[in-house]
Tab-separated table of C-alpha atoms and ligand atoms in Angstrom:
chain	number	residue	atom	x	y	z
A	1	MET	CA	0.000	0.000	0.000
A	2	SER	CA	1.178	3.475	-0.813
A	3	LYS	CA	2.430	5.584	2.056
A	4	THR	CA	1.096	8.743	0.438
A	5	ASN	CA	-2.470	10.032	0.292
A	6	GLN	CA	-4.725	7.688	-1.711
A	7	SER	CA	-6.677	10.504	-3.363
A	8	TRP	CA	-3.823	12.629	-4.587
A	9	GLY	CA	-0.619	10.861	-3.598
A	10	GLY	CA	0.321	9.638	-7.089
A	11	ARG	CA	3.023	12.227	-7.726
A	12	PHE	CA	4.367	12.242	-4.156
A	13	GLU	CA	7.318	10.231	-2.922
A	14	GLN	CA	7.140	11.040	0.756
A	15	PRO	CA	4.143	10.912	3.063
A	16	THR	CA	2.597	14.038	4.531
A	17	ASP	CA	4.198	15.242	7.764
A	18	GLU	CA	2.203	13.939	10.713
A	19	PHE	CA	1.400	17.348	12.132
A	20	VAL	CA	0.648	18.805	8.696
A	21	LYS	CA	-2.029	16.135	8.357
A	22	ILE	CA	-3.742	17.490	11.444
A	23	PHE	CA	-2.993	21.094	10.519
A	24	GLY	CA	-4.529	20.726	7.084
A	25	ALA	CA	-7.486	18.571	8.022
A	26	SER	CA	-10.966	20.024	8.114
A	27	VAL	CA	-12.857	16.869	8.973
A	28	PHE	CA	-13.143	17.970	12.622
A	29	PHE	CA	-15.570	20.657	11.591
A	30	ASP	CA	-16.666	20.010	8.007
A	31	LYS	CA	-18.285	16.677	8.821
A	32	ILE	CA	-21.497	18.559	9.505
A	33	LEU	CA	-21.643	19.024	5.729
A	34	ALA	CA	-21.989	15.260	5.255
A	35	PRO	CA	-25.736	15.189	4.439
A	36	TYR	CA	-25.253	17.893	1.800
A	37	ASP	CA	-22.128	16.218	0.434
A	38	ILE	CA	-24.051	12.971	0.000
A	39	GLN	CA	-27.006	14.771	-1.544
A	40	GLY	CA	-24.616	16.423	-4.005
A	41	SER	CA	-22.907	13.112	-4.826
A	42	ILE	CA	-26.215	11.362	-5.461
A	43	ALA	CA	-27.243	14.106	-7.882
A	44	HIS	CA	-23.835	14.052	-9.549
A	45	ALA	CA	-23.927	10.253	-9.995
A	46	THR	CA	-27.459	10.432	-11.379
A	47	MET	CA	-26.370	13.053	-13.907
A	48	LEU	CA	-23.251	11.039	-14.845
A	49	SER	CA	-25.354	7.998	-15.651
A	50	GLU	CA	-27.885	10.113	-17.516
A	51	VAL	CA	-25.149	11.354	-19.890
A	52	GLY	CA	-23.611	7.883	-20.239
A	53	ILE	CA	-20.478	8.329	-18.136
A	54	LEU	CA	-21.670	5.815	-15.538
A	55	THR	CA	-23.770	2.755	-16.270
A	56	GLY	CA	-27.177	2.468	-14.639
A	57	GLU	CA	-25.783	-0.343	-12.530
A	58	GLU	CA	-22.840	1.745	-11.320
A	59	LYS	CA	-25.132	4.625	-10.472
A	60	SER	CA	-27.431	2.364	-8.457
A	61	GLN	CA	-24.510	0.866	-6.579
A	62	ILE	CA	-23.167	4.314	-5.742
A	63	ILE	CA	-26.489	5.663	-4.560
A	64	ALA	CA	-27.310	2.617	-2.457
A	65	ALA	CA	-23.901	2.779	-0.783
A	66	LEU	CA	-24.138	6.547	-0.189
A	67	GLU	CA	-27.483	6.039	1.502
A	68	ILE	CA	-25.957	3.471	3.815
A	69	ILE	CA	-23.100	5.861	4.558
A	70	ALA	CA	-25.614	8.592	5.384
A	71	ASP	CA	-27.248	6.233	7.881
A	72	GLU	CA	-23.905	5.271	9.373
A	73	ILE	CA	-23.067	8.930	9.892
A	74	LYS	CA	-26.453	9.703	11.396
A	75	ALA	CA	-26.135	6.764	13.779
A	76	GLY	CA	-22.667	7.939	14.843
A	77	LYS	CA	-21.146	4.695	13.517
A	78	PHE	CA	-19.042	6.250	10.776
A	79	GLU	CA	-15.321	6.244	11.429
A	80	TRP	CA	-13.916	9.634	10.541
A	81	SER	CA	-10.249	9.653	9.736
A	82	VAL	CA	-7.924	12.641	9.970
A	83	ASP	CA	-5.699	10.955	7.413
A	84	LEU	CA	-8.497	11.438	4.913
A	85	GLU	CA	-8.433	15.200	5.530
A	86	ASP	CA	-12.011	16.261	4.977
A	87	VAL	CA	-15.629	15.192	4.785
A	88	HIS	CA	-15.429	14.622	1.031
A	89	MET	CA	-12.509	12.214	1.056
A	90	ASN	CA	-13.782	10.380	4.123
A	91	ILE	CA	-17.064	9.631	2.404
A	92	GLU	CA	-15.438	8.737	-0.897
A	93	ALA	CA	-12.976	6.379	0.760
A	94	ARG	CA	-15.796	4.568	2.523
A	95	LEU	CA	-17.689	4.364	-0.766
A	96	VAL	CA	-14.715	2.732	-2.468
A	97	GLU	CA	-14.276	0.413	0.491
A	98	MET	CA	-17.916	-0.656	0.114
A	99	ILE	CA	-18.320	-0.996	-3.661
A	100	GLY	CA	-14.840	-0.851	-5.167
A	101	ALA	CA	-14.474	0.157	-8.803
A	102	ALA	CA	-17.818	1.951	-9.204
A	103	GLY	CA	-17.017	4.103	-6.170
A	104	LYS	CA	-13.791	5.228	-7.787
A	105	LYS	CA	-15.757	6.628	-10.720
A	106	LEU	CA	-17.939	9.023	-8.684
A	107	HIS	CA	-15.403	11.822	-8.791
A	108	THR	CA	-15.404	11.888	-12.619
A	109	GLY	CA	-15.999	15.418	-13.908
A	110	ARG	CA	-15.890	16.947	-10.479
A	111	SER	CA	-13.362	18.364	-8.013
A	112	ARG	CA	-13.470	18.928	-4.307
A	113	ASN	CA	-13.421	22.617	-5.200
A	114	ASP	CA	-16.848	22.669	-6.826
A	115	GLN	CA	-18.002	19.953	-4.437
A	116	VAL	CA	-17.285	21.924	-1.264
A	117	ALA	CA	-18.691	25.146	-2.707
A	118	THR	CA	-21.889	23.255	-3.523
A	119	ASP	CA	-22.043	21.689	-0.063
A	120	ILE	CA	-21.759	25.044	1.676
A	121	ARG	CA	-24.459	26.559	-0.494
A	122	LEU	CA	-26.826	23.646	0.144
A	123	TYR	CA	-26.108	23.911	3.860
A	124	LEU	CA	-26.709	27.646	3.921
A	125	LEU	CA	-29.913	27.460	1.871
A	126	SER	CA	-31.348	25.076	4.411
A	127	GLN	CA	-30.068	27.029	7.429
A	128	ILE	CA	-31.494	30.290	6.134
A	129	ASN	CA	-34.918	28.653	6.059
A	130	ASP	CA	-34.548	27.571	9.687
A	131	ILE	CA	-33.251	30.961	10.779
A	132	ASP	CA	-36.035	32.774	9.001
A	133	ALA	CA	-38.593	30.553	10.732
A	134	GLU	CA	-37.054	31.543	14.084
A	135	ILE	CA	-37.206	35.226	13.146
A	136	LYS	CA	-40.895	34.814	12.353
A	137	ARG	CA	-41.472	33.058	15.673
A	138	LEU	CA	-39.782	35.914	17.503
A	139	GLN	CA	-41.869	38.410	15.551
A	140	GLY	CA	-44.965	36.475	16.609
A	141	SER	CA	-43.882	36.686	20.267
A	142	LEU	CA	-43.425	40.428	19.856
A	143	LEU	CA	-46.916	40.847	18.444
A	144	ASP	CA	-48.473	38.749	21.215
A	145	LEU	CA	-46.846	40.943	23.829
A	146	ALA	CA	-47.648	44.141	21.926
A	147	GLU	CA	-51.309	43.168	21.685
A	148	GLN	CA	-51.582	43.161	25.475
A	149	GLU	CA	-49.787	46.487	25.862
A	150	THR	CA	-51.249	48.910	23.332
A	151	GLY	CA	-52.446	51.211	26.116
A	152	THR	CA	-49.357	50.781	28.304
A	153	ILE	CA	-47.287	53.929	28.426
A	154	LEU	CA	-43.585	54.246	28.991
A	155	PRO	CA	-41.319	57.221	28.502
A	156	GLY	CA	-39.719	57.287	25.091
A	157	PHE	CA	-36.082	58.364	25.231
A	158	THR	CA	-33.674	60.273	23.082
A	159	HIS	CA	-30.102	60.489	24.379
A	160	LEU	CA	-31.443	58.195	27.130
A	161	GLN	CA	-33.197	61.288	28.525
A	162	VAL	CA	-36.970	61.227	28.861
A	163	ALA	CA	-38.369	62.598	25.613
A	164	GLN	CA	-42.037	61.875	24.951
A	165	PRO	CA	-44.433	59.205	26.158
A	166	VAL	CA	-44.982	56.246	23.848
A	167	SER	CA	-47.130	53.170	23.854
A	168	PHE	CA	-45.113	50.149	25.010
A	169	ALA	CA	-46.616	48.184	22.130
A	170	HIS	CA	-45.347	50.836	19.743
A	171	HIS	CA	-41.866	50.417	21.189
A	172	LEU	CA	-42.070	46.639	20.692
A	173	LEU	CA	-43.267	47.110	17.132
A	174	ALA	CA	-40.080	49.007	16.348
A	175	TYR	CA	-38.253	45.698	16.857
A	176	PHE	CA	-40.837	43.945	14.734
A	177	GLU	CA	-39.927	46.275	11.863
A	178	MET	CA	-36.199	45.670	12.328
A	179	LEU	CA	-36.739	41.919	12.263
A	180	LYS	CA	-38.898	42.251	9.184
A	181	ARG	CA	-36.041	43.885	7.325
A	182	ASP	CA	-33.658	41.288	8.768
A	183	SER	CA	-35.792	38.545	7.289
A	184	GLU	CA	-35.942	40.323	3.931
A	185	ARG	CA	-32.165	40.644	3.905
A	186	LEU	CA	-31.737	36.926	4.560
A	187	ILE	CA	-34.169	35.952	1.845
A	188	ASP	CA	-32.430	38.282	-0.552
A	189	CYS	CA	-29.050	36.787	0.242
A	190	ARG	CA	-30.612	33.341	-0.173
A	191	LYS	CA	-31.338	34.189	-3.820
A	192	ARG	CA	-27.638	34.631	-4.535
A	193	THR	CA	-26.742	31.531	-2.543
A	194	ASN	CA	-29.109	29.592	-4.756
A	195	SER	CA	-26.660	28.970	-7.644
A	196	MET	CA	-24.890	25.673	-8.207
A	197	PRO	CA	-21.079	25.544	-8.549
A	198	LEU	CA	-20.939	21.849	-9.588
A	199	GLY	CA	-19.517	21.463	-13.078
A	200	ALA	CA	-16.841	24.059	-12.449
A	201	ALA	CA	-14.654	21.126	-11.390
A	202	ALA	CA	-11.240	22.326	-10.178
A	203	LEU	CA	-11.565	25.755	-11.809
A	204	ALA	CA	-11.924	25.548	-15.596
A	205	GLY	CA	-14.844	23.204	-16.076
A	206	THR	CA	-14.568	19.636	-17.267
A	207	SER	CA	-14.007	17.826	-20.555
A	208	TYR	CA	-16.824	15.350	-19.891
A	209	PRO	CA	-20.223	15.950	-21.491
A	210	ILE	CA	-21.921	16.835	-18.187
A	211	ASN	CA	-25.435	18.218	-17.852
A	212	ARG	CA	-25.280	20.939	-15.214
A	213	ASP	CA	-28.914	21.897	-15.578
A	214	LEU	CA	-29.923	18.386	-14.660
A	215	THR	CA	-27.703	18.301	-11.563
A	216	ALA	CA	-29.039	21.709	-10.520
A	217	LYS	CA	-32.605	20.523	-10.954
A	218	LEU	CA	-31.932	17.384	-8.921
A	219	LEU	CA	-30.480	19.482	-6.099
A	220	GLY	CA	-33.221	22.096	-6.214
A	221	PHE	CA	-30.934	24.981	-7.227
A	222	ASP	CA	-32.648	27.836	-9.077
A	223	ASN	CA	-29.530	28.659	-11.107
A	224	ILE	CA	-26.072	27.437	-11.992
A	225	CYS	CA	-22.972	29.561	-11.463
A	226	ASN	CA	-22.138	31.134	-14.815
A	227	ASN	CA	-18.382	31.169	-14.508
A	228	SER	CA	-16.326	28.214	-13.334
A	229	LEU	CA	-13.553	30.322	-11.771
A	230	ASP	CA	-16.050	32.390	-9.838
A	231	ALA	CA	-18.003	29.268	-8.856
A	232	VAL	CA	-15.127	27.647	-6.970
A	233	SER	CA	-13.468	30.711	-5.547
A	234	ASP	CA	-15.919	33.272	-4.237
A	235	ARG	CA	-17.681	33.059	-0.914
A	236	ASP	CA	-19.489	36.371	-1.201
A	237	PHE	CA	-22.840	34.680	-0.578
A	238	ALA	CA	-21.525	33.546	2.807
A	239	ILE	CA	-20.145	37.014	3.509
A	240	GLU	CA	-23.541	38.485	2.702
A	241	PHE	CA	-25.119	36.025	5.075
A	242	LEU	CA	-22.647	36.990	7.808
A	243	GLY	CA	-23.481	40.633	7.125
A	244	ALA	CA	-27.187	39.941	7.456
A	245	ALA	CA	-26.476	37.884	10.587
A	246	SER	CA	-24.432	40.711	12.081
A	247	ILE	CA	-27.293	43.131	11.563
A	248	ILE	CA	-29.707	40.721	13.230
A	249	MET	CA	-27.338	40.380	16.179
A	250	MET	CA	-27.000	44.160	16.348
A	251	HIS	CA	-30.782	44.430	16.623
A	252	LEU	CA	-30.972	41.686	19.233
A	253	SER	CA	-28.179	43.373	21.118
A	254	ARG	CA	-30.060	46.672	21.251
A	255	PHE	CA	-33.162	44.876	22.449
A	256	SER	CA	-31.079	43.000	25.036
A	257	GLU	CA	-29.629	46.257	26.279
A	258	GLU	CA	-33.133	47.647	26.799
A	259	LEU	CA	-34.305	44.538	28.640
A	260	ILE	CA	-31.246	44.796	30.872
A	261	LEU	CA	-31.903	48.465	31.602
A	262	TRP	CA	-35.647	48.003	32.064
A	263	SER	CA	-35.206	45.147	34.531
A	264	SER	CA	-32.816	47.164	36.708
A	265	ALA	CA	-34.076	48.680	39.972
A	266	GLN	CA	-33.410	52.125	38.503
A	267	PHE	CA	-35.864	51.674	35.611
A	268	ASP	CA	-38.066	48.945	37.079
A	269	PHE	CA	-40.204	48.632	33.917
A	270	ILE	CA	-40.217	44.845	33.587
A	271	GLU	CA	-39.369	41.696	35.433
A	272	LEU	CA	-37.684	38.866	33.582
A	273	ALA	CA	-38.824	35.369	34.517
A	274	ASP	CA	-36.605	33.374	36.884
A	275	GLY	CA	-36.042	30.784	34.163
A	276	PHE	CA	-34.195	33.369	32.092
A	277	CYS	CA	-32.057	34.850	34.859
A	278	THR	CA	-29.357	33.624	37.200
A	279	GLY	CA	-28.297	34.463	40.726
A	280	SER	CA	-24.975	35.421	42.211
A	281	SER	CA	-22.855	33.019	44.222
A	282	ILE	CA	-21.913	35.811	46.624
A	283	MET	CA	-24.753	38.368	46.616
A	284	PRO	CA	-27.969	36.626	47.658
A	285	GLN	CA	-30.242	39.459	46.492
A	286	LYS	CA	-29.142	39.296	42.842
A	287	LYS	CA	-31.202	38.291	39.846
A	288	ASN	CA	-29.127	38.852	36.755
A	289	PRO	CA	-30.408	39.170	33.172
A	290	ASP	CA	-27.788	36.717	31.877
A	291	VAL	CA	-29.680	35.646	28.789
A	292	ALA	CA	-30.009	39.186	27.481
A	293	GLU	CA	-26.393	39.915	28.379
A	294	LEU	CA	-25.188	36.790	26.574
A	295	VAL	CA	-27.093	37.705	23.437
A	296	ARG	CA	-25.595	41.191	23.627
A	297	GLY	CA	-22.148	39.646	24.059
A	298	LYS	CA	-22.572	37.116	21.280
A	299	SER	CA	-23.110	39.926	18.792
A	300	GLY	CA	-19.344	40.451	19.151
A	301	ARG	CA	-18.506	36.984	18.004
A	302	VAL	CA	-20.792	37.205	14.981
A	303	TYR	CA	-19.247	40.532	13.948
A	304	GLY	CA	-15.876	38.826	14.398
A	305	ASN	CA	-16.934	36.026	12.076
A	306	LEU	CA	-17.943	38.549	9.423
A	307	LEU	CA	-14.587	40.238	9.654
A	308	ALA	CA	-12.801	36.881	9.595
A	309	MET	CA	-14.539	35.866	6.398
A	310	LEU	CA	-13.943	39.193	4.681
A	311	THR	CA	-10.281	38.924	5.554
A	312	ILE	CA	-10.030	35.290	4.430
A	313	MET	CA	-11.384	36.301	1.033
A	314	LYS	CA	-9.385	39.485	0.672
A	315	SER	CA	-6.400	39.274	-1.716
A	316	GLN	CA	-7.018	35.682	-2.743
A	317	PRO	CA	-6.044	35.297	-6.373
A	318	LEU	CA	-8.461	33.321	-8.539
A	319	ALA	CA	-9.478	30.596	-8.252
A	320	TYR	CA	-9.669	28.183	-5.288
A	321	ASN	CA	-7.092	28.482	-2.536
A	322	LYS	CA	-6.830	26.469	0.640
A	323	ASP	CA	-7.566	29.703	2.511
A	324	ASN	CA	-11.174	28.950	1.682
A	325	GLN	CA	-11.188	26.006	4.027
A	326	GLU	CA	-11.224	28.658	6.750
A	327	ASP	CA	-14.693	29.766	5.621
A	328	LYS	CA	-16.433	27.002	7.503
A	329	GLU	CA	-15.964	27.624	11.190
A	330	PRO	CA	-17.064	31.283	11.109
A	331	LEU	CA	-20.058	30.305	9.022
A	332	PHE	CA	-21.114	27.345	11.151
A	333	ASP	CA	-20.534	29.272	14.364
A	334	THR	CA	-22.655	32.148	13.115
A	335	VAL	CA	-25.512	29.873	12.101
A	336	GLU	CA	-25.547	28.147	15.495
A	337	THR	CA	-25.154	31.377	17.459
A	338	LEU	CA	-27.905	33.101	15.535
A	339	LYS	CA	-30.333	30.222	15.874
A	340	ALA	CA	-29.700	29.988	19.607
A	341	CYS	CA	-30.117	33.735	20.198
A	342	LEU	CA	-33.335	33.957	18.201
A	343	ARG	CA	-34.694	30.914	19.950
A	344	VAL	CA	-33.946	32.109	23.454
A	345	PHE	CA	-35.444	35.517	22.690
A	346	ALA	CA	-38.647	34.058	21.269
A	347	ASP	CA	-38.935	31.871	24.371
A	348	MET	CA	-38.120	34.653	26.832
A	349	LEU	CA	-40.443	37.380	25.556
A	350	PRO	CA	-43.751	35.765	26.566
A	351	THR	CA	-42.469	35.359	30.145
A	352	ILE	CA	-41.735	39.052	30.671
A	353	LYS	CA	-43.786	40.711	33.390
A	354	VAL	CA	-44.627	44.265	32.398
A	355	LYS	CA	-44.740	46.725	35.308
A	356	ARG	CA	-47.325	49.044	33.834
A	357	ASP	CA	-47.683	51.376	36.819
A	358	SER	CA	-43.990	51.868	37.121
A	359	MET	CA	-43.678	52.632	33.413
A	360	HIS	CA	-46.559	55.070	33.650
A	361	ASN	CA	-45.104	56.889	36.659
A	362	SER	CA	-41.851	57.239	34.853
A	363	ALA	CA	-43.598	58.577	31.743
A	364	LYS	CA	-45.138	61.320	33.882
A	365	GLN	CA	-41.722	62.469	34.994
A	366	GLY	CA	-39.097	64.319	33.053
A	367	TYR	CA	-41.541	66.787	31.448
A	368	SER	CA	-42.304	64.283	28.744
A	369	THR	CA	-45.391	66.227	27.619
A	370	ALA	CA	-43.611	69.555	27.108
A	371	THR	CA	-43.847	69.144	23.323
A	372	ASP	CA	-47.599	68.650	23.729
A	373	LEU	CA	-47.863	71.968	25.534
A	374	ALA	CA	-45.951	73.655	22.724
A	375	ASP	CA	-48.214	72.020	20.122
A	376	TYR	CA	-51.218	73.220	22.172
A	377	LEU	CA	-49.962	76.798	22.019
A	378	VAL	CA	-49.376	76.501	18.274
A	379	LYS	CA	-52.959	75.367	17.826
A	380	LYS	CA	-53.966	78.507	19.768
A	381	GLY	CA	-52.147	80.627	17.192
A	382	LEU	CA	-48.538	80.941	18.420
A	383	PRO	CA	-45.689	80.283	15.944
A	384	PHE	CA	-43.874	77.045	16.931
A	385	ARG	CA	-40.555	78.696	17.824
A	386	ASP	CA	-42.315	81.122	20.208
A	387	ALA	CA	-44.289	78.269	21.702
A	388	HIS	CA	-41.044	76.284	22.190
A	389	GLU	CA	-39.514	79.237	24.024
A	390	ALA	CA	-42.572	79.766	26.245
A	391	VAL	CA	-42.771	76.106	27.202
A	392	GLY	CA	-39.032	76.014	27.895
A	393	LYS	CA	-39.599	78.775	30.425
A	394	SER	CA	-42.558	76.935	31.946
A	395	VAL	CA	-40.368	73.845	32.376
A	396	ALA	CA	-37.659	75.889	34.078
A	397	TYR	CA	-40.331	77.307	36.397
A	398	ALA	CA	-41.775	73.855	37.123
A	399	ILE	CA	-38.312	72.471	37.916
A	400	LYS	CA	-37.850	75.275	40.433
A	401	GLU	CA	-41.256	74.530	41.961
A	402	GLN	CA	-40.435	70.782	41.904
A	403	LYS	CA	-43.652	70.051	40.045
A	404	ASP	CA	-44.619	68.352	36.825
A	405	LEU	CA	-46.220	70.552	34.132
A	406	SER	CA	-49.562	68.872	34.777
A	407	GLU	CA	-49.282	69.846	38.464
A	408	LEU	CA	-49.053	73.585	37.730
A	409	SER	CA	-52.278	75.515	38.239
A	410	LEU	CA	-54.082	77.138	35.338
A	411	GLN	CA	-52.966	80.557	36.646
A	412	GLU	CA	-49.350	79.430	36.757
A	413	LEU	CA	-49.539	78.021	33.218
A	414	GLN	CA	-51.189	81.178	31.908
A	415	LYS	CA	-48.031	83.108	32.808
A	416	PHE	CA	-46.410	81.335	29.856
A	417	GLY	CA	-49.318	81.505	27.418
A	418	ALA	CA	-52.203	83.897	27.913
A	419	ASN	CA	-54.617	81.817	25.908
A	420	ILE	CA	-54.047	78.595	27.848
A	421	GLU	CA	-57.393	77.262	29.073
A	422	ASN	CA	-58.656	74.385	31.174
A	423	ASP	CA	-58.509	71.939	28.247
A	424	VAL	CA	-54.704	72.068	28.553
A	425	PHE	CA	-54.687	69.446	31.310
A	426	ALA	CA	-55.913	66.686	28.994
A	427	VAL	CA	-53.019	67.519	26.703
A	428	LEU	CA	-50.485	67.301	29.530
A	429	THR	CA	-51.251	63.684	30.455
A	430	PRO	CA	-49.240	60.840	28.908
A	431	GLU	CA	-52.515	59.385	27.596
A	432	GLY	CA	-53.391	62.649	25.867
A	433	SER	CA	-49.891	62.865	24.484
A	434	ILE	CA	-49.827	59.425	22.851
A	435	SER	CA	-53.431	59.615	21.610
A	436	ALA	CA	-52.632	62.875	19.833
A	437	ARG	CA	-50.055	61.164	17.607
A	438	ASP	CA	-52.747	59.582	15.560
A	439	HIS	CA	-51.302	59.014	12.103
A	440	CYS	CA	-49.723	56.103	10.301
A	441	GLY	CA	-46.483	55.266	12.120
A	442	GLY	CA	-47.503	57.243	15.232
A	443	THR	CA	-47.867	55.977	18.779
A	444	ALA	CA	-51.634	56.533	19.331
A	445	PRO	CA	-53.140	53.249	20.570
A	446	ARG	CA	-55.604	53.346	17.669
A	447	GLN	CA	-52.692	53.385	15.196
A	448	VAL	CA	-50.716	50.814	17.144
A	449	LYS	CA	-53.637	48.382	17.010
A	450	LEU	CA	-53.824	48.878	13.251
A	451	ALA	CA	-50.069	48.362	12.976
A	452	ILE	CA	-50.328	45.086	14.883
A	453	LYS	CA	-53.069	43.919	12.566
A	454	ASN	CA	-51.017	44.746	9.489
A	455	ALA	CA	-47.930	43.170	11.016
A	456	ARG	CA	-49.832	39.916	11.648
A	457	LYS	CA	-50.705	39.775	7.965
A	458	THR	CA	-47.027	39.939	6.970
A	459	LEU	CA	-46.289	36.866	9.102
A	460	LYS	CA	-48.742	34.665	7.249
B	505	LIG	N1	-11.527	20.750	2.597
B	505	LIG	C1	-11.401	21.601	1.479
B	505	LIG	C2	-12.089	22.939	1.758
B	505	LIG	O1	-12.826	23.018	2.646
B	505	LIG	C3	-12.025	20.992	0.271
B	505	LIG	C4	-11.481	21.495	-1.014
B	505	LIG	C5	-10.083	21.073	-1.168
B	505	LIG	N2	-9.560	21.393	-2.445
B	505	LIG	C6	-8.251	21.384	-2.727
B	505	LIG	N3	-7.912	21.724	-3.906
B	505	LIG	N4	-7.365	21.087	-1.807
B	505	LIG	O2	-11.870	23.935	1.085
């Protein structure tokens, strides 16, 4: 038996260095591609027999054996070997071991370069479907919570300073919108992932009379890659996915940050369920929002994966280079991280206890209805800039008196606007403030209910 690699050792005289074998192997992590690799091989063998390169008998032998191998892998009975470098050569070696000569013909008209690029695309197409389903589930959780809280008021912030009151449901719907775009981005990136590299072979195509359209049809690809060099070398579809994933994580991180702030004693807007928090081994009083913090933290690793992949691709000359083997771990890690974060969020949201009174009290503080007073004065005929100035003075006065605007008497308020009347007090409540913003995209409960209804439709 030859001491060199069975798949490519023909021109070598000395065996691969022992550590280089381990250094160069990807089987530790690329074995998760096995189902896609087998799917690709079955389609390839079917096509080869269709164009007369394999006999019907050889094709049947190959497919039957590959199906057994798939079962062996699923059952954990498959023996992975580092000597065989990667998932592709492990499976092929087992195929040859099982059926001999016919197995050796499977690789006709194909290279590991187009094979691995196909595997990754098949993997990602399937993962994007799963991830999108999780996004939709999280969006559903958001709508369920929003439905209960259309009339719940919390202070809206700018610069983390109290700005204007908003409906809590409206706040939640902001995340719904972000996730909607996130889903659109994934689906868009899925379109470009949906092209089949097989047929590109090593880089230049193959001299066999292959039928790429048939293979693509068998694998469910919408398109085939138009250029063989591009097909084996670019991973831009994966980079796009990592970009979309990073944006999702950025959104989840912002949401996490809010949950962390809101559950603190200082805000006291919500309580997270015990099942989604942990205690401290030293401070008995603690209940920490670990889940939200972990999601916030994991955004860092997904951004890192995006940067890793961009850097792996940068400066690579055409076509395939071994650098591309480094595409897998960042991709797989991102998929798993994203799925876990979306899942835990969708599970956690329904368990949140909303402290409506506390939110409402907070919305009444910080002069959150000052804009409403200015708008009131404008409606009474004052130009907005003058109204802004007058209300600014009334706020300064109220701060000195240690009162909210709504606690000033009519006489006190009239010092800042002669035509202020008794109807001003309805305007100065948080309820009056949110109800007044009654247009598409505004926070009035009437609009928020409509928005929830429309949002539900997009989930169907
Ligand atoms: N394990 C390799 C990878 O992930 C498969 C392709 C190897 N191709 C080659 N020409 N060495 O990229």
